[in-house]
Amino acid sequence: ETGVTQTPRHLVMGMTNKKSLKCEQHLGHNAMYWYKQSAKKPLELMFVYSLEERVENNSVPSRFSPECPNSSHLFLHLHTLQPEDSALYLCASSQGIDTYNEQFFGPGTRLTVL
Amino acid sequence: AQSVTQPDIHITVSEGASLELRCNYSYGATPYLFWYVQSPGQGLQLLLKYFSGDTLVQGIKGFEAEFKRSQSSFNLRKPSVHWSDAAEYFCAVPNQAGTALIFGKGTTLSVSS
C-alpha cells in the first residue's frame, strides 16, 4: 500500500450505531487530519494531530471522537450520529503541521446516516 | 479572518480550449496559496502552491497559477484542457494558526468534446 488509505470506502449506519473510520498513511509523516466534505459546502477541518497529539479540534460535536494511536494511524469513532452528518470524510497527512507542507489525501469514506 | 472565495461553481470548457479558474483570498499577510484537484471518487491532490518569489507558479499536469496581490487573486490556468481534467478544483489558504488549510467551495470543471 502506498500513500494514504481509508477504510471503509462506504458506510451506511443508523443513528444509534457505533462505527469507526480508519486512516493509514505509509509516507512517514508526522501530522494527520480529518476533514468533512458535504455537498455544496467547503471542506471543513475537523481535527489535526501532530506526533499523535491533538493540536486542533475545530468545534466538532462530541459524537465524533478521534484517536491517533501512532503516527501512521488515525481513527474517527462515530456514535449517535445525525442524518446531517452524512458526508465524505477525508483523511490527510503531511510531514509536519506547518502549512507549507503538502497534505496528501486519502480517497475518503462516504458515510450515510439513516 | 482568512478566507477563500471561488466565484464559479461550475464551468464547462471545450476540449483543447484554455481554462481559467478564479480564486480570491482574504489573508492578513503575504499568503501561502494552494490549488488542489479532486477527481471523482478520489481524494484531493496538490496541483501547485505559492509561498513567495515568482508570482507565476508552475504545477503538475500543465497547470499554472498567478499570484496578484493587488487583486487578492490566485487564478488557475491551463492553455489547453484535456477531457481528463474534468474534476473539482479547490483553492486554499492556511488557517490563522497555520496548522491546516481553509478551502474554497470548489469549482467543478466539465470538459465537452
mmCIF file of N, CA and C in Angstrom, chain B residues 9-67:
data_model
loop_
_atom_site.group_PDB
_atom_site.id
_atom_site.type_symbol
_atom_site.label_atom_id
_atom_site.label_comp_id
_atom_site.label_asym_id
_atom_site.label_seq_id
_atom_site.Cartn_x
_atom_site.Cartn_y
_atom_site.Cartn_z
ATOM 1 N N ILE B 9 -19.101 28.198 -9.561
ATOM 2 C CA ILE B 9 -19.428 26.881 -9.020
ATOM 3 C C ILE B 9 -19.150 25.805 -10.063
ATOM 4 N N HIS B 10 -19.509 26.102 -11.324
ATOM 5 C CA HIS B 10 -19.387 25.109 -12.387
ATOM 6 C C HIS B 10 -18.959 25.813 -13.665
ATOM 7 N N ILE B 11 -17.977 25.253 -14.336
ATOM 8 C CA ILE B 11 -17.505 25.779 -15.614
ATOM 9 C C ILE B 11 -17.426 24.635 -16.606
ATOM 10 N N THR B 12 -17.856 24.907 -17.847
ATOM 11 C CA THR B 12 -17.717 23.931 -18.925
ATOM 12 C C THR B 12 -16.810 24.519 -19.989
ATOM 13 N N VAL B 13 -15.828 23.743 -20.395
ATOM 14 C CA VAL B 13 -14.843 24.166 -21.383
ATOM 15 C C VAL B 13 -14.735 23.091 -22.458
ATOM 16 N N SER B 14 -14.572 23.509 -23.682
ATOM 17 C CA SER B 14 -14.368 22.543 -24.763
ATOM 18 C C SER B 14 -12.953 21.982 -24.696
ATOM 19 N N GLU B 15 -12.821 20.720 -25.047
ATOM 20 C CA GLU B 15 -11.506 20.107 -25.049
ATOM 21 C C GLU B 15 -10.586 20.872 -26.002
ATOM 22 N N GLY B 16 -9.395 21.174 -25.534
ATOM 23 C CA GLY B 16 -8.440 21.942 -26.338
ATOM 24 C C GLY B 16 -8.499 23.434 -26.085
ATOM 25 N N ALA B 17 -9.553 23.907 -25.474
ATOM 26 C CA ALA B 17 -9.674 25.334 -25.163
ATOM 27 C C ALA B 17 -8.891 25.660 -23.899
ATOM 28 N N SER B 18 -8.663 26.958 -23.701
ATOM 29 C CA SER B 18 -7.948 27.389 -22.500
ATOM 30 C C SER B 18 -8.902 27.464 -21.320
ATOM 31 N N LEU B 19 -8.308 27.471 -20.128
ATOM 32 C CA LEU B 19 -9.094 27.441 -18.899
ATOM 33 C C LEU B 19 -8.547 28.455 -17.914
ATOM 34 N N GLU B 20 -9.429 29.145 -17.220
ATOM 35 C CA GLU B 20 -9.019 29.951 -16.074
ATOM 36 C C GLU B 20 -10.062 29.777 -14.977
ATOM 37 N N LEU B 21 -9.615 29.345 -13.810
ATOM 38 C CA LEU B 21 -10.470 29.206 -12.636
ATOM 39 C C LEU B 21 -10.066 30.284 -11.636
ATOM 40 N N ARG B 22 -11.076 30.956 -11.114
ATOM 41 C CA ARG B 22 -10.807 32.108 -10.267
ATOM 42 C C ARG B 22 -10.746 31.745 -8.779
ATOM 43 N N CYS B 23 -9.864 32.441 -8.099
ATOM 44 C CA CYS B 23 -9.744 32.296 -6.649
ATOM 45 C C CYS B 23 -9.396 33.654 -6.074
ATOM 46 N N ASN B 24 -10.166 34.111 -5.107
ATOM 47 C CA ASN B 24 -9.866 35.323 -4.372
ATOM 48 C C ASN B 24 -9.689 34.978 -2.900
ATOM 49 N N TYR B 25 -8.737 35.621 -2.269
ATOM 50 C CA TYR B 25 -8.444 35.272 -0.888
ATOM 51 C C TYR B 25 -8.497 36.506 -0.004
ATOM 52 N N SER B 26 -8.683 36.244 1.274
ATOM 53 C CA SER B 26 -8.556 37.274 2.291
ATOM 54 C C SER B 26 -7.567 36.743 3.317
ATOM 55 N N TYR B 27 -6.477 37.491 3.525
ATOM 56 C CA TYR B 27 -5.405 36.990 4.385
ATOM 57 C C TYR B 27 -4.664 38.167 4.972
ATOM 58 N N GLY B 28 -4.208 38.042 6.204
ATOM 59 C CA GLY B 28 -3.605 39.175 6.900
ATOM 60 C C GLY B 28 -2.242 39.567 6.393
ATOM 61 N N ALA B 29 -1.490 38.632 5.861
ATOM 62 C CA ALA B 29 -0.124 38.914 5.429
ATOM 63 C C ALA B 29 0.073 38.300 4.053
ATOM 64 N N THR B 30 1.312 38.192 3.620
ATOM 65 C CA THR B 30 1.556 37.506 2.355
ATOM 66 C C THR B 30 1.172 36.046 2.517
ATOM 67 N N PRO B 31 0.241 35.634 1.725
ATOM 68 C CA PRO B 31 -0.304 34.295 1.978
ATOM 69 C C PRO B 31 0.495 33.168 1.347
ATOM 70 N N TYR B 32 0.351 31.978 1.917
ATOM 71 C CA TYR B 32 0.621 30.772 1.175
ATOM 72 C C TYR B 32 -0.674 30.463 0.433
ATOM 73 N N LEU B 33 -0.591 30.013 -0.804
ATOM 74 C CA LEU B 33 -1.788 29.728 -1.593
ATOM 75 C C LEU B 33 -1.616 28.390 -2.292
ATOM 76 N N PHE B 34 -2.708 27.667 -2.376
ATOM 77 C CA PHE B 34 -2.669 26.310 -2.911
ATOM 78 C C PHE B 34 -3.832 26.102 -3.872
ATOM 79 N N TRP B 35 -3.605 25.244 -4.846
ATOM 80 C CA TRP B 35 -4.680 24.687 -5.666
ATOM 81 C C TRP B 35 -4.606 23.163 -5.575
ATOM 82 N N TYR B 36 -5.772 22.568 -5.267
ATOM 83 C CA TYR B 36 -5.906 21.119 -5.230
ATOM 84 C C TYR B 36 -6.963 20.710 -6.251
ATOM 85 N N VAL B 37 -6.849 19.460 -6.719
ATOM 86 C CA VAL B 37 -7.833 18.900 -7.634
ATOM 87 C C VAL B 37 -8.374 17.599 -7.035
ATOM 88 N N GLN B 38 -9.665 17.381 -7.234
ATOM 89 C CA GLN B 38 -10.307 16.151 -6.752
ATOM 90 C C GLN B 38 -11.052 15.508 -7.908
ATOM 91 N N SER B 39 -10.557 14.377 -8.346
ATOM 92 C CA SER B 39 -11.249 13.618 -9.384
ATOM 93 C C SER B 39 -12.348 12.786 -8.733
ATOM 94 N N PRO B 40 -13.357 12.408 -9.494
ATOM 95 C CA PRO B 40 -14.474 11.643 -8.913
ATOM 96 C C PRO B 40 -13.989 10.403 -8.171
ATOM 97 N N GLY B 41 -14.480 10.234 -6.954
ATOM 98 C CA GLY B 41 -14.120 9.073 -6.153
ATOM 99 C C GLY B 41 -12.715 9.098 -5.588
ATOM 100 N N GLN B 42 -12.051 10.220 -5.686
ATOM 101 C CA GLN B 42 -10.665 10.314 -5.217
ATOM 102 C C GLN B 42 -10.533 11.355 -4.112
ATOM 103 N N GLY B 43 -9.408 11.304 -3.436
ATOM 104 C CA GLY B 43 -9.071 12.375 -2.509
ATOM 105 C C GLY B 43 -8.513 13.561 -3.261
ATOM 106 N N LEU B 44 -8.077 14.574 -2.550
ATOM 107 C CA LEU B 44 -7.532 15.766 -3.172
ATOM 108 C C LEU B 44 -6.051 15.572 -3.487
ATOM 109 N N GLN B 45 -5.609 16.171 -4.584
ATOM 110 C CA GLN B 45 -4.212 16.114 -4.988
ATOM 111 C C GLN B 45 -3.712 17.535 -5.208
ATOM 112 N N LEU B 46 -2.521 17.842 -4.703
ATOM 113 C CA LEU B 46 -1.954 19.168 -4.861
ATOM 114 C C LEU B 46 -1.547 19.398 -6.303
ATOM 115 N N LEU B 47 -2.025 20.509 -6.886
ATOM 116 C CA LEU B 47 -1.618 20.903 -8.237
ATOM 117 C C LEU B 47 -0.412 21.826 -8.196
ATOM 118 N N LEU B 48 -0.478 22.816 -7.317
ATOM 119 C CA LEU B 48 0.618 23.774 -7.205
ATOM 120 C C LEU B 48 0.431 24.595 -5.943
ATOM 121 N N LYS B 49 1.495 25.329 -5.579
ATOM 122 C CA LYS B 49 1.441 26.155 -4.377
ATOM 123 C C LYS B 49 2.321 27.381 -4.579
ATOM 124 N N TYR B 50 1.945 28.443 -3.894
ATOM 125 C CA TYR B 50 2.723 29.677 -3.914
ATOM 126 C C TYR B 50 3.101 30.021 -2.476
ATOM 127 N N PHE B 51 4.413 30.252 -2.256
ATOM 128 C CA PHE B 51 4.856 30.703 -0.941
ATOM 129 C C PHE B 51 5.445 32.101 -1.032
ATOM 130 N N SER B 52 6.311 32.328 -2.003
ATOM 131 C CA SER B 52 6.955 33.628 -2.168
ATOM 132 C C SER B 52 7.698 33.601 -3.501
ATOM 133 N N GLY B 53 8.271 34.753 -3.877
ATOM 134 C CA GLY B 53 9.087 34.788 -5.077
ATOM 135 C C GLY B 53 8.268 34.994 -6.329
ATOM 136 N N ASP B 54 8.635 34.294 -7.372
ATOM 137 C CA ASP B 54 7.990 34.452 -8.667
ATOM 138 C C ASP B 54 6.480 34.283 -8.530
ATOM 139 N N THR B 55 5.736 35.250 -9.047
ATOM 140 C CA THR B 55 4.287 35.221 -8.867
ATOM 141 C C THR B 55 3.586 34.273 -9.831
ATOM 142 N N LEU B 56 4.299 33.775 -10.806
ATOM 143 C CA LEU B 56 3.727 32.776 -11.711
ATOM 144 C C LEU B 56 4.280 31.417 -11.311
ATOM 145 N N VAL B 57 3.383 30.545 -10.925
ATOM 146 C CA VAL B 57 3.779 29.256 -10.365
ATOM 147 C C VAL B 57 3.377 28.145 -11.332
ATOM 148 N N GLN B 58 4.293 27.249 -11.577
ATOM 149 C CA GLN B 58 4.007 26.102 -12.442
ATOM 150 C C GLN B 58 3.662 24.895 -11.579
ATOM 151 N N GLY B 59 2.698 24.117 -12.048
ATOM 152 C CA GLY B 59 2.314 22.941 -11.301
ATOM 153 C C GLY B 59 2.339 21.693 -12.155
ATOM 154 N N ILE B 60 1.691 20.664 -11.633
ATOM 155 C CA ILE B 60 1.629 19.407 -12.364
ATOM 156 C C ILE B 60 0.528 19.453 -13.407
ATOM 157 N N LYS B 61 0.568 18.522 -14.340
ATOM 158 C CA LYS B 61 -0.469 18.345 -15.353
ATOM 159 C C LYS B 61 -0.643 19.568 -16.244
ATOM 160 N N GLY B 62 0.397 20.405 -16.365
ATOM 161 C CA GLY B 62 0.330 21.548 -17.257
ATOM 162 C C GLY B 62 -0.384 22.768 -16.709
ATOM 163 N N PHE B 63 -0.716 22.767 -15.438
ATOM 164 C CA PHE B 63 -1.388 23.902 -14.816
ATOM 165 C C PHE B 63 -0.389 24.944 -14.325
ATOM 166 N N GLU B 64 -0.841 26.185 -14.297
ATOM 167 C CA GLU B 64 -0.088 27.269 -13.698
ATOM 168 C C GLU B 64 -1.055 28.199 -12.985
ATOM 169 N N ALA B 65 -0.519 29.021 -12.098
ATOM 170 C CA ALA B 65 -1.355 29.995 -11.393
ATOM 171 C C ALA B 65 -0.538 31.253 -11.181
ATOM 172 N N GLU B 66 -1.223 32.371 -11.151
ATOM 173 C CA GLU B 66 -0.554 33.651 -10.972
ATOM 174 C C GLU B 66 -1.074 34.347 -9.731
ATOM 175 N N PHE B 67 -0.173 34.714 -8.851
ATOM 176 C CA PHE B 67 -0.498 35.461 -7.638
ATOM 177 C C PHE B 67 -0.507 36.945 -7.979
#
